[in-house]
mmCIF file of C-alpha atoms in Angstrom:
data_model
loop_
_atom_site.group_PDB
_atom_site.id
_atom_site.type_symbol
_atom_site.label_atom_id
_atom_site.label_comp_id
_atom_site.label_asym_id
_atom_site.label_seq_id
_atom_site.Cartn_x
_atom_site.Cartn_y
_atom_site.Cartn_z
ATOM 1 C CA UNK A 1 104.242 -5.968 -48.350
ATOM 2 C CA UNK A 2 100.749 -7.170 -47.569
ATOM 3 C CA UNK A 3 99.213 -5.238 -44.707
ATOM 4 C CA UNK A 4 97.105 -7.132 -42.193
ATOM 5 C CA UNK A 5 94.814 -5.107 -39.962
ATOM 6 C CA UNK A 6 93.555 -6.896 -36.899
ATOM 7 C CA UNK A 7 90.875 -6.048 -34.395
ATOM 8 C CA UNK A 8 90.970 -8.742 -31.756
ATOM 9 C CA UNK A 9 89.379 -9.034 -28.363
ATOM 10 C CA UNK A 10 86.526 -11.194 -27.279
ATOM 11 C CA UNK A 11 84.315 -13.033 -29.724
ATOM 12 C CA UNK A 12 82.441 -9.819 -30.405
ATOM 13 C CA UNK A 13 85.529 -8.011 -31.695
ATOM 14 C CA UNK A 14 86.182 -10.040 -34.841
ATOM 15 C CA UNK A 15 87.216 -8.126 -37.927
ATOM 16 C CA UNK A 16 86.688 -9.790 -41.285
ATOM 17 C CA UNK A 17 89.277 -9.086 -43.961
ATOM 18 C CA UNK A 18 87.642 -9.923 -47.263
ATOM 19 C CA UNK A 19 89.200 -10.304 -50.656
ATOM 20 C CA UNK A 20 86.202 -11.359 -52.780
ATOM 21 C CA UNK A 21 83.036 -9.309 -53.291
ATOM 22 C CA UNK A 22 79.704 -10.849 -52.445
ATOM 23 C CA UNK A 23 77.813 -8.479 -54.718
ATOM 24 C CA UNK A 24 77.019 -9.686 -58.219
ATOM 25 C CA UNK A 25 78.604 -7.354 -60.825
ATOM 26 C CA UNK A 26 76.016 -5.093 -62.416
ATOM 27 C CA UNK A 27 73.392 -5.797 -59.788
ATOM 28 C CA UNK A 28 72.097 -2.732 -57.922
ATOM 29 C CA UNK A 29 72.731 -2.691 -54.194
ATOM 30 C CA UNK A 30 69.585 -1.501 -52.444
ATOM 31 C CA UNK A 31 70.272 0.418 -49.275
ATOM 32 C CA UNK A 32 68.449 -0.287 -46.089
ATOM 33 C CA UNK A 33 65.605 1.987 -45.088
ATOM 34 C CA UNK A 34 64.682 0.182 -41.894
ATOM 35 C CA UNK A 35 61.521 1.391 -40.275
ATOM 36 C CA UNK A 36 62.651 1.854 -36.726
ATOM 37 C CA UNK A 37 59.913 -0.283 -35.187
ATOM 38 C CA UNK A 38 62.159 -2.332 -32.917
ATOM 39 C CA UNK A 39 61.983 -1.794 -29.181
ATOM 40 C CA UNK A 40 63.597 -3.844 -26.406
ATOM 41 C CA UNK A 41 61.249 -6.474 -25.029
ATOM 42 C CA UNK A 42 61.261 -6.158 -21.216
ATOM 43 C CA UNK A 43 59.907 -9.709 -20.965
ATOM 44 C CA UNK A 44 62.869 -11.063 -22.934
ATOM 45 C CA UNK A 45 65.680 -12.024 -20.537
ATOM 46 C CA UNK A 46 68.261 -12.222 -23.312
ATOM 47 C CA UNK A 47 70.878 -9.485 -23.837
ATOM 48 C CA UNK A 48 69.839 -6.554 -26.024
ATOM 49 C CA UNK A 49 72.325 -7.502 -28.755
ATOM 50 C CA UNK A 50 70.635 -10.926 -29.080
ATOM 51 C CA UNK A 51 67.225 -9.276 -29.510
ATOM 52 C CA UNK A 52 68.597 -6.946 -32.195
ATOM 53 C CA UNK A 53 70.278 -9.876 -33.897
ATOM 54 C CA UNK A 54 67.011 -11.854 -34.075
ATOM 55 C CA UNK A 55 65.129 -8.798 -35.313
ATOM 56 C CA UNK A 56 67.572 -8.311 -38.186
ATOM 57 C CA UNK A 57 67.619 -12.021 -39.002
ATOM 58 C CA UNK A 58 63.803 -12.041 -39.193
ATOM 59 C CA UNK A 59 63.822 -9.048 -41.556
ATOM 60 C CA UNK A 60 66.186 -10.977 -43.841
ATOM 61 C CA UNK A 61 64.159 -14.202 -43.646
ATOM 62 C CA UNK A 62 60.923 -12.364 -44.485
ATOM 63 C CA UNK A 63 62.511 -10.709 -47.502
ATOM 64 C CA UNK A 64 62.253 -7.178 -46.144
ATOM 65 C CA UNK A 65 66.045 -6.984 -46.389
ATOM 66 C CA UNK A 66 66.953 -8.406 -49.784
ATOM 67 C CA UNK A 67 70.312 -10.003 -50.690
ATOM 68 C CA UNK A 68 72.869 -7.291 -51.403
ATOM 69 C CA UNK A 69 71.046 -4.665 -49.331
ATOM 70 C CA UNK A 70 73.376 -2.335 -47.462
ATOM 71 C CA UNK A 71 72.859 -2.070 -43.718
ATOM 72 C CA UNK A 72 73.142 1.529 -42.615
ATOM 73 C CA UNK A 73 76.160 2.780 -40.719
ATOM 74 C CA UNK A 74 76.625 1.111 -37.337
ATOM 75 C CA UNK A 75 76.618 4.389 -35.406
ATOM 76 C CA UNK A 76 73.490 5.635 -37.206
ATOM 77 C CA UNK A 77 71.674 2.357 -36.631
ATOM 78 C CA UNK A 78 72.625 2.425 -32.946
ATOM 79 C CA UNK A 79 71.341 5.989 -32.596
ATOM 80 C CA UNK A 80 68.062 5.149 -34.341
ATOM 81 C CA UNK A 81 67.510 2.134 -32.100
ATOM 82 C CA UNK A 82 68.541 4.006 -28.966
ATOM 83 C CA UNK A 83 71.261 1.527 -28.011
ATOM 84 C CA UNK A 84 75.066 1.566 -27.883
ATOM 85 C CA UNK A 85 77.398 1.160 -30.852
ATOM 86 C CA UNK A 86 78.978 -1.912 -29.225
ATOM 87 C CA UNK A 87 75.588 -3.610 -28.878
ATOM 88 C CA UNK A 88 74.857 -3.123 -32.580
ATOM 89 C CA UNK A 89 78.409 -4.128 -33.463
ATOM 90 C CA UNK A 90 78.113 -7.452 -31.662
ATOM 91 C CA UNK A 91 74.779 -8.235 -33.329
ATOM 92 C CA UNK A 92 76.197 -7.463 -36.784
ATOM 93 C CA UNK A 93 79.384 -9.463 -36.224
ATOM 94 C CA UNK A 94 77.528 -12.555 -35.032
ATOM 95 C CA UNK A 95 75.170 -12.353 -38.015
ATOM 96 C CA UNK A 96 78.249 -12.133 -40.236
ATOM 97 C CA UNK A 97 79.651 -15.222 -38.472
ATOM 98 C CA UNK A 98 76.449 -17.049 -39.341
ATOM 99 C CA UNK A 99 76.602 -15.925 -42.960
ATOM 100 C CA UNK A 100 73.447 -13.804 -42.781
ATOM 101 C CA UNK A 101 75.396 -10.582 -43.292
ATOM 102 C CA UNK A 102 78.602 -9.771 -45.098
ATOM 103 C CA UNK A 103 80.956 -7.180 -43.583
ATOM 104 C CA UNK A 104 83.190 -5.543 -46.181
ATOM 105 C CA UNK A 105 86.059 -3.457 -44.824
ATOM 106 C CA UNK A 106 85.809 0.148 -45.937
ATOM 107 C CA UNK A 107 82.422 -0.392 -47.587
ATOM 108 C CA UNK A 108 79.961 -1.454 -44.906
ATOM 109 C CA UNK A 109 77.691 -4.354 -44.015
ATOM 110 C CA UNK A 110 75.426 -6.064 -46.544
ATOM 111 C CA UNK A 111 72.839 -8.827 -46.596
ATOM 112 C CA UNK A 112 74.600 -11.919 -47.925
ATOM 113 C CA UNK A 113 73.742 -13.369 -51.300
ATOM 114 C CA UNK A 114 72.086 -16.786 -51.120
ATOM 115 C CA UNK A 115 74.042 -19.883 -52.111
ATOM 116 C CA UNK A 116 72.676 -22.363 -54.620
ATOM 117 C CA UNK A 117 70.489 -25.127 -53.137
ATOM 118 C CA UNK A 118 72.609 -28.113 -52.213
ATOM 119 C CA UNK A 119 75.878 -26.234 -52.650
ATOM 120 C CA UNK A 120 78.570 -27.591 -50.364
ATOM 121 C CA UNK A 121 80.214 -24.233 -49.772
ATOM 122 C CA UNK A 122 79.457 -20.562 -50.342
ATOM 123 C CA UNK A 123 80.856 -18.603 -53.286
ATOM 124 C CA UNK A 124 83.173 -16.696 -50.971
ATOM 125 C CA UNK A 125 85.179 -18.690 -48.469
ATOM 126 C CA UNK A 126 86.594 -17.455 -45.202
ATOM 127 C CA UNK A 127 89.188 -18.971 -42.905
ATOM 128 C CA UNK A 128 88.709 -18.195 -39.210
ATOM 129 C CA UNK A 129 92.075 -17.921 -37.485
ATOM 130 C CA UNK A 130 91.460 -18.396 -33.780
ATOM 131 C CA UNK A 131 94.086 -17.792 -31.121
ATOM 132 C CA UNK A 132 94.258 -17.350 -27.348
ATOM 133 C CA UNK A 133 96.862 -14.621 -27.906
ATOM 134 C CA UNK A 134 96.293 -10.877 -27.965
ATOM 135 C CA UNK A 135 97.934 -10.122 -31.299
ATOM 136 C CA UNK A 136 96.998 -6.422 -31.186
ATOM 137 C CA UNK A 137 99.186 -5.795 -28.131
ATOM 138 C CA UNK A 138 102.349 -3.836 -28.852
ATOM 139 C CA UNK A 139 104.381 -6.688 -27.367
ATOM 140 C CA UNK A 140 102.634 -9.412 -29.356
ATOM 141 C CA UNK A 141 105.075 -11.837 -30.983
ATOM 142 C CA UNK A 142 106.208 -10.773 -34.446
ATOM 143 C CA UNK A 143 106.563 -14.513 -35.063
ATOM 144 C CA UNK A 144 102.773 -14.890 -35.192
ATOM 145 C CA UNK A 145 102.281 -11.728 -37.211
ATOM 146 C CA UNK A 146 104.478 -13.193 -39.949
ATOM 147 C CA UNK A 147 102.488 -16.417 -39.967
ATOM 148 C CA UNK A 148 99.288 -14.383 -40.340
ATOM 149 C CA UNK A 149 100.770 -12.444 -43.256
ATOM 150 C CA UNK A 150 101.623 -15.719 -45.012
ATOM 151 C CA UNK A 151 98.125 -17.074 -44.399
ATOM 152 C CA UNK A 152 96.557 -13.933 -45.843
ATOM 153 C CA UNK A 153 98.596 -14.262 -49.039
ATOM 154 C CA UNK A 154 97.790 -17.969 -49.342
ATOM 155 C CA UNK A 155 94.073 -17.327 -48.756
ATOM 156 C CA UNK A 156 94.076 -14.686 -51.486
ATOM 157 C CA UNK A 157 95.578 -17.237 -53.871
ATOM 158 C CA UNK A 158 92.460 -19.348 -53.251
ATOM 159 C CA UNK A 159 90.115 -16.388 -53.676
ATOM 160 C CA UNK A 160 89.315 -16.506 -49.975
ATOM 161 C CA UNK A 161 89.416 -14.168 -47.000
ATOM 162 C CA UNK A 162 90.530 -14.515 -43.412
ATOM 163 C CA UNK A 163 89.185 -13.359 -40.086
ATOM 164 C CA UNK A 164 91.186 -13.267 -36.881
ATOM 165 C CA UNK A 165 89.689 -13.618 -33.451
ATOM 166 C CA UNK A 166 90.895 -14.061 -29.914
ATOM 167 C CA UNK A 167 88.506 -16.439 -28.195
ATOM 168 C CA UNK A 168 87.847 -16.592 -24.490
ATOM 169 C CA UNK A 169 86.117 -19.047 -22.210
ATOM 170 C CA UNK A 170 83.643 -20.652 -22.309
ATOM 171 C CA UNK A 171 85.000 -21.938 -25.610
ATOM 172 C CA UNK A 172 81.899 -23.945 -26.541
ATOM 173 C CA UNK A 173 79.858 -20.743 -26.522
ATOM 174 C CA UNK A 174 82.425 -18.607 -28.342
ATOM 175 C CA UNK A 175 82.911 -21.162 -31.133
ATOM 176 C CA UNK A 176 79.164 -21.734 -31.644
ATOM 177 C CA UNK A 177 78.667 -19.079 -34.374
ATOM 178 C CA UNK A 178 81.347 -20.733 -36.512
ATOM 179 C CA UNK A 179 79.348 -23.960 -36.669
ATOM 180 C CA UNK A 180 76.584 -22.292 -38.694
ATOM 181 C CA UNK A 181 78.613 -19.777 -40.706
ATOM 182 C CA UNK A 182 77.775 -20.436 -44.345
ATOM 183 C CA UNK A 183 80.960 -18.902 -45.727
ATOM 184 C CA UNK A 184 83.429 -20.673 -43.455
ATOM 185 C CA UNK A 185 86.043 -22.858 -45.156
ATOM 186 C CA UNK A 186 87.638 -23.934 -41.904
ATOM 187 C CA UNK A 187 89.286 -23.010 -38.623
ATOM 188 C CA UNK A 188 93.005 -22.488 -38.052
ATOM 189 C CA UNK A 189 94.088 -22.607 -34.405
ATOM 190 C CA UNK A 190 97.237 -20.556 -33.857
ATOM 191 C CA UNK A 191 99.452 -20.922 -30.785
ATOM 192 C CA UNK A 192 96.866 -22.996 -28.935
ATOM 193 C CA UNK A 193 97.919 -25.334 -26.128
ATOM 194 C CA UNK A 194 94.574 -25.619 -24.311
ATOM 195 C CA UNK A 195 92.926 -28.945 -25.228
ATOM 196 C CA UNK A 196 89.448 -27.644 -24.358
ATOM 197 C CA UNK A 197 89.820 -24.873 -26.930
ATOM 198 C CA UNK A 198 90.874 -27.381 -29.595
ATOM 199 C CA UNK A 199 87.983 -29.675 -28.686
ATOM 200 C CA UNK A 200 85.532 -26.766 -29.008
ATOM 201 C CA UNK A 201 86.857 -25.990 -32.487
ATOM 202 C CA UNK A 202 86.518 -29.610 -33.599
ATOM 203 C CA UNK A 203 82.976 -29.745 -32.177
ATOM 204 C CA UNK A 204 81.869 -27.167 -34.768
ATOM 205 C CA UNK A 205 82.239 -29.871 -37.416
ATOM 206 C CA UNK A 206 84.358 -27.562 -39.565
ATOM 207 C CA UNK A 207 87.771 -28.512 -41.006
ATOM 208 C CA UNK A 208 90.380 -27.577 -38.418
ATOM 209 C CA UNK A 209 94.151 -27.235 -38.692
ATOM 210 C CA UNK A 210 96.622 -26.628 -35.864
ATOM 211 C CA UNK A 211 99.534 -24.208 -36.281
ATOM 212 C CA UNK A 212 102.194 -23.977 -33.582
ATOM 213 C CA UNK A 213 99.675 -25.863 -31.462
ATOM 214 C CA UNK A 214 99.574 -29.274 -29.818
ATOM 215 C CA UNK A 215 96.651 -31.647 -30.311
ATOM 216 C CA UNK A 216 95.348 -33.460 -27.221
ATOM 217 C CA UNK A 217 95.679 -37.239 -27.165
ATOM 218 C CA UNK A 218 91.899 -37.494 -27.512
ATOM 219 C CA UNK A 219 92.078 -35.921 -30.989
ATOM 220 C CA UNK A 220 94.860 -37.693 -32.892
ATOM 221 C CA UNK A 221 93.397 -37.185 -36.369
ATOM 222 C CA UNK A 222 93.737 -33.426 -36.762
ATOM 223 C CA UNK A 223 95.735 -31.756 -39.509
ATOM 224 C CA UNK A 224 98.812 -30.081 -38.029
ATOM 225 C CA UNK A 225 101.506 -27.743 -39.323
ATOM 226 C CA UNK A 226 104.246 -27.494 -36.740
ATOM 227 C CA UNK A 227 107.989 -27.288 -36.228
ATOM 228 C CA UNK A 228 110.355 -29.553 -34.285
ATOM 229 C CA UNK A 229 112.873 -27.514 -32.327
ATOM 230 C CA UNK A 230 115.186 -29.906 -30.486
ATOM 231 C CA UNK A 231 117.702 -30.473 -33.294
ATOM 232 C CA UNK A 232 118.138 -26.792 -34.140
ATOM 233 C CA UNK A 233 118.418 -25.807 -30.464
ATOM 234 C CA UNK A 234 121.076 -28.507 -30.130
ATOM 235 C CA UNK A 235 122.975 -27.060 -33.112
ATOM 236 C CA UNK A 236 122.944 -23.543 -31.655
ATOM 237 C CA UNK A 237 124.200 -24.594 -28.222
ATOM 238 C CA UNK A 238 126.721 -27.029 -29.729
ATOM 239 C CA UNK A 239 128.217 -24.082 -31.619
ATOM 240 C CA UNK A 240 128.627 -22.151 -28.363
ATOM 241 C CA UNK A 241 130.333 -25.148 -26.795
ATOM 242 C CA UNK A 242 132.625 -25.463 -29.829
ATOM 243 C CA UNK A 243 133.597 -21.830 -29.359
ATOM 244 C CA UNK A 244 134.798 -22.599 -25.848
ATOM 245 C CA UNK A 245 131.803 -21.557 -23.756
ATOM 246 C CA UNK A 246 131.282 -23.699 -20.663
ATOM 247 C CA UNK A 247 128.968 -21.524 -18.570
ATOM 248 C CA UNK A 248 125.989 -21.150 -20.887
ATOM 249 C CA UNK A 249 122.806 -19.902 -19.256
ATOM 250 C CA UNK A 250 119.357 -20.591 -20.661
ATOM 251 C CA UNK A 251 116.191 -18.515 -20.381
ATOM 252 C CA UNK A 252 113.125 -20.537 -21.294
ATOM 253 C CA UNK A 253 109.404 -19.979 -21.225
ATOM 254 C CA UNK A 254 107.205 -22.561 -19.515
ATOM 255 C CA UNK A 255 108.116 -26.049 -20.729
ATOM 256 C CA UNK A 256 104.469 -27.086 -20.507
ATOM 257 C CA UNK A 257 104.659 -25.916 -24.112
ATOM 258 C CA UNK A 258 106.020 -28.757 -26.238
ATOM 259 C CA UNK A 259 108.087 -26.354 -28.324
ATOM 260 C CA UNK A 260 109.839 -24.737 -25.360
ATOM 261 C CA UNK A 261 110.429 -28.198 -23.890
ATOM 262 C CA UNK A 262 112.098 -29.236 -27.155
ATOM 263 C CA UNK A 263 114.420 -26.218 -27.010
ATOM 264 C CA UNK A 264 115.481 -27.040 -23.460
ATOM 265 C CA UNK A 265 116.013 -30.664 -24.515
ATOM 266 C CA UNK A 266 118.286 -29.496 -27.340
ATOM 267 C CA UNK A 267 120.290 -27.390 -24.873
ATOM 268 C CA UNK A 268 120.765 -30.393 -22.610
ATOM 269 C CA UNK A 269 121.585 -32.764 -25.468
ATOM 270 C CA UNK A 270 124.359 -30.496 -26.752
ATOM 271 C CA UNK A 271 125.920 -30.419 -23.281
ATOM 272 C CA UNK A 272 125.667 -34.196 -22.947
ATOM 273 C CA UNK A 273 127.329 -34.796 -26.306
ATOM 274 C CA UNK A 274 130.158 -32.391 -25.401
ATOM 275 C CA UNK A 275 130.504 -34.063 -21.980
ATOM 276 C CA UNK A 276 129.950 -30.713 -20.289
ATOM 277 C CA UNK A 277 127.739 -30.929 -17.182
ATOM 278 C CA UNK A 278 124.718 -28.622 -17.123
ATOM 279 C CA UNK A 279 124.854 -26.113 -14.281
ATOM 280 C CA UNK A 280 121.205 -26.194 -13.211
ATOM 281 C CA UNK A 281 121.524 -22.795 -11.546
ATOM 282 C CA UNK A 282 121.961 -21.334 -15.031
ATOM 283 C CA UNK A 283 118.752 -22.855 -16.433
ATOM 284 C CA UNK A 284 115.812 -20.530 -15.797
ATOM 285 C CA UNK A 285 112.471 -22.116 -16.729
ATOM 286 C CA UNK A 286 109.130 -20.326 -16.696
ATOM 287 C CA UNK A 287 110.260 -16.853 -17.758
ATOM 288 C CA UNK A 288 107.416 -15.098 -19.569
ATOM 289 C CA UNK A 289 108.410 -14.913 -23.253
ATOM 290 C CA UNK A 290 108.587 -11.128 -23.480
ATOM 291 C CA UNK A 291 111.543 -8.768 -23.651
ATOM 292 C CA UNK A 292 110.695 -6.989 -20.380
ATOM 293 C CA UNK A 293 110.578 -10.236 -18.414
ATOM 294 C CA UNK A 294 113.796 -11.471 -20.007
ATOM 295 C CA UNK A 295 115.490 -8.171 -19.167
ATOM 296 C CA UNK A 296 114.670 -8.539 -15.468
ATOM 297 C CA UNK A 297 115.639 -12.221 -15.405
ATOM 298 C CA UNK A 298 118.975 -11.497 -17.090
ATOM 299 C CA UNK A 299 119.865 -8.677 -14.702
ATOM 300 C CA UNK A 300 119.191 -10.982 -11.755
ATOM 301 C CA UNK A 301 121.111 -13.823 -13.363
ATOM 302 C CA UNK A 302 124.299 -11.921 -14.126
ATOM 303 C CA UNK A 303 124.226 -10.310 -10.676
ATOM 304 C CA UNK A 304 124.168 -13.782 -9.114
ATOM 305 C CA UNK A 305 126.435 -15.447 -11.676
ATOM 306 C CA UNK A 306 128.772 -12.944 -13.321
ATOM 307 C CA UNK A 307 130.859 -15.841 -14.651
ATOM 308 C CA UNK A 308 128.448 -16.764 -17.465
ATOM 309 C CA UNK A 309 129.882 -16.260 -20.952
ATOM 310 C CA UNK A 310 126.857 -17.101 -23.097
ATOM 311 C CA UNK A 311 123.082 -17.004 -22.973
ATOM 312 C CA UNK A 312 120.589 -19.058 -24.993
ATOM 313 C CA UNK A 313 117.020 -17.704 -25.026
ATOM 314 C CA UNK A 314 113.976 -19.679 -26.136
ATOM 315 C CA UNK A 315 112.564 -16.756 -28.173
ATOM 316 C CA UNK A 316 114.069 -13.791 -29.983
ATOM 317 C CA UNK A 317 111.884 -11.416 -27.967
ATOM 318 C CA UNK A 318 113.542 -12.748 -24.832
ATOM 319 C CA UNK A 319 116.983 -12.478 -26.421
ATOM 320 C CA UNK A 320 116.431 -8.813 -27.313
ATOM 321 C CA UNK A 321 115.469 -8.057 -23.713
ATOM 322 C CA UNK A 322 118.505 -9.976 -22.475
ATOM 323 C CA UNK A 323 120.768 -8.005 -24.833
ATOM 324 C CA UNK A 324 119.531 -4.755 -23.313
ATOM 325 C CA UNK A 325 120.188 -6.113 -19.821
ATOM 326 C CA UNK A 326 123.730 -7.146 -20.745
ATOM 327 C CA UNK A 327 124.487 -3.710 -22.188
ATOM 328 C CA UNK A 328 123.075 -1.939 -19.133
ATOM 329 C CA UNK A 329 125.312 -4.126 -16.985
ATOM 330 C CA UNK A 330 128.338 -2.965 -18.993
ATOM 331 C CA UNK A 331 128.817 -6.195 -20.919
ATOM 332 C CA UNK A 332 129.903 -6.193 -24.533
ATOM 333 C CA UNK A 333 128.202 -8.546 -26.995
ATOM 334 C CA UNK A 334 129.767 -10.897 -27.981
ATOM 335 C CA UNK A 335 133.160 -9.918 -26.500
ATOM 336 C CA UNK A 336 132.063 -10.537 -22.916
ATOM 337 C CA UNK A 337 128.858 -12.513 -23.421
ATOM 338 C CA UNK A 338 127.477 -14.273 -26.489
ATOM 339 C CA UNK A 339 123.733 -14.476 -26.951
ATOM 340 C CA UNK A 340 121.451 -16.581 -29.152
ATOM 341 C CA UNK A 341 117.694 -16.400 -29.687
ATOM 342 C CA UNK A 342 115.059 -18.543 -31.355
ATOM 343 C CA UNK A 343 112.653 -17.436 -34.081
ATOM 344 C CA UNK A 344 114.847 -15.186 -36.266
ATOM 345 C CA UNK A 345 113.151 -11.817 -35.911
ATOM 346 C CA UNK A 346 116.188 -9.976 -34.490
ATOM 347 C CA UNK A 347 118.296 -9.740 -37.637
ATOM 348 C CA UNK A 348 118.327 -5.922 -37.473
ATOM 349 C CA UNK A 349 119.351 -5.715 -33.822
ATOM 350 C CA UNK A 350 122.807 -4.399 -32.986
ATOM 351 C CA UNK A 351 124.763 -6.591 -33.087
ATOM 352 C CA UNK A 352 122.702 -8.799 -35.410
ATOM 353 C CA UNK A 353 121.194 -11.586 -33.327
ATOM 354 C CA UNK A 354 122.315 -15.169 -33.861
ATOM 355 C CA UNK A 355 119.148 -17.211 -33.903
ATOM 356 C CA UNK A 356 117.269 -20.271 -35.047
ATOM 357 C CA UNK A 357 115.117 -19.496 -38.047
ATOM 358 C CA UNK A 358 111.614 -20.984 -38.093
ATOM 359 C CA UNK A 359 110.149 -20.850 -41.622
ATOM 360 C CA UNK A 360 107.094 -18.839 -40.592
ATOM 361 C CA UNK A 361 105.914 -18.181 -44.138
ATOM 362 C CA UNK A 362 105.840 -21.900 -44.838
ATOM 363 C CA UNK A 363 103.854 -22.572 -41.655
ATOM 364 C CA UNK A 364 101.157 -20.128 -42.743
ATOM 365 C CA UNK A 365 101.059 -21.270 -46.356
ATOM 366 C CA UNK A 366 100.941 -24.974 -45.491
ATOM 367 C CA UNK A 367 98.110 -24.420 -43.001
ATOM 368 C CA UNK A 368 95.906 -22.841 -45.673
ATOM 369 C CA UNK A 369 96.765 -25.641 -48.108
ATOM 370 C CA UNK A 370 95.786 -28.241 -45.498
ATOM 371 C CA UNK A 371 92.371 -26.637 -45.029
ATOM 372 C CA UNK A 372 91.573 -26.521 -48.730
ATOM 373 C CA UNK A 373 92.786 -30.074 -49.253
ATOM 374 C CA UNK A 374 90.506 -31.141 -46.404
ATOM 375 C CA UNK A 375 87.595 -29.360 -48.084
ATOM 376 C CA UNK A 376 88.322 -31.187 -51.344
ATOM 377 C CA UNK A 377 88.678 -34.567 -49.631
ATOM 378 C CA UNK A 378 87.087 -34.723 -46.149
ATOM 379 C CA UNK A 379 88.086 -38.381 -45.720
ATOM 380 C CA UNK A 380 91.788 -37.996 -46.449
ATOM 381 C CA UNK A 381 94.224 -39.080 -43.700
ATOM 382 C CA UNK A 382 95.308 -36.376 -41.274
ATOM 383 C CA UNK A 383 98.389 -34.469 -42.364
ATOM 384 C CA UNK A 384 101.226 -33.939 -39.894
ATOM 385 C CA UNK A 385 103.493 -31.428 -41.586
ATOM 386 C CA UNK A 386 106.735 -30.605 -39.792
ATOM 387 C CA UNK A 387 109.102 -27.851 -40.865
ATOM 388 C CA UNK A 388 112.710 -27.940 -39.710
ATOM 389 C CA UNK A 389 114.158 -24.763 -38.184
ATOM 390 C CA UNK A 390 117.681 -23.685 -39.156
ATOM 391 C CA UNK A 391 120.551 -22.383 -37.023
ATOM 392 C CA UNK A 392 121.704 -18.950 -38.302
ATOM 393 C CA UNK A 393 124.964 -17.627 -36.737
ATOM 394 C CA UNK A 394 125.395 -13.859 -36.719
ATOM 395 C CA UNK A 395 127.404 -11.237 -34.860
ATOM 396 C CA UNK A 396 125.933 -11.716 -31.361
ATOM 397 C CA UNK A 397 127.764 -15.014 -30.799
ATOM 398 C CA UNK A 398 131.501 -15.621 -30.830
ATOM 399 C CA UNK A 399 134.396 -17.175 -29.019
ATOM 400 C CA UNK A 400 134.359 -17.469 -25.241
ATOM 401 C CA UNK A 401 136.461 -14.663 -23.698
ATOM 402 C CA UNK A 402 139.314 -16.962 -22.621
ATOM 403 C CA UNK A 403 139.440 -18.578 -26.044
ATOM 404 C CA UNK A 404 139.229 -15.463 -28.179
ATOM 405 C CA UNK A 405 142.919 -14.543 -28.124
ATOM 406 C CA UNK A 406 143.970 -18.134 -28.746
ATOM 407 C CA UNK A 407 141.440 -18.761 -31.533
ATOM 408 C CA UNK A 408 143.169 -19.779 -34.739
ATOM 409 C CA UNK A 409 140.068 -19.664 -36.906
ATOM 410 C CA UNK A 410 137.811 -16.818 -37.900
ATOM 411 C CA UNK A 411 134.708 -16.451 -35.709
ATOM 412 C CA UNK A 412 131.358 -17.058 -37.396
ATOM 413 C CA UNK A 413 130.781 -14.357 -39.983
ATOM 414 C CA UNK A 414 127.740 -12.167 -39.694
ATOM 415 C CA UNK A 415 124.795 -13.211 -41.846
ATOM 416 C CA UNK A 416 121.815 -11.014 -42.684
ATOM 417 C CA UNK A 417 120.032 -13.525 -44.870
#
């Protein structure tokens, strides 16, 4: 299993995960013996980190810090300069963004090696994965973590590295360092629905690919790797209807997201094809896609409508929260209430969660391939890669209670695959 360590926050909290050394084999790595001559300039209105950043950049440009030189430990440098660790950290990270420095996990920070004159790209390439999501939070979607793992493996296959950052407004300012980063292969936007964030990424002039993101109409020519969810949501709900369920509730996140809208559309289409009217009181839209929110929504729902026999959730995280709510209300799964999720991360729940599997590994791998193909051929037509999710029945869904005794066929067998 490949381990991915993330440090994500604002632009200043980027952590670079590198897989290729910037130091030429056999070449000595001079360490930095900086004369501590820097002092804050009271006449300079810029933040202290910006002054430190310019000071270090000047030392590199003047040859005082040679390529391959090791920058001393961040805490030591901060103490010598009389400023905070975070101030030094931000200066070093932004210089790494610009390609002036090279941060190597577990080894330190070094002055980058120069690239050959006229070279199109640096020897080491980095993919910046940018997301509006806080992927370090304990409730962050495992769905995105799996995509990141796949991207890391694919990047390694290309001899590249990845960095992961959570960007905040103003996006134009937070994306600016990427425009001048010498080692940057491209930008991958993950889970991004804000058109201004996508526009800021494109404005850097770097190859950009969207993953689980929706391009604004103003930018039709972006590479995309996405999934279409209506058909698989339809298949899941159609199976519940086939098993005799007629009061099927749905918990959905905000349908401003195209993907959640597609899942609701699949729910409605399955009902229409079965000629079963949708009870709008059972369709809850705008539930935050987290297990705690789904738990509360489910408790309220079954208190108001104890007649429901099945529940379709637009994410597995929501389904796991709903399962806990059903158990706490004394309901057996699936004997009293069937439940289905979306995303396929709940296979080891009890009972195993029926779900729609999104091929997360393929999303991550295809995104990296798109970026490198764009580097090889900048003028190629935009790629719109769609992966099809798959309905996976397991033990959490079964016959409707009134149909179970009369059922003449075996309920769907549990699947762990």
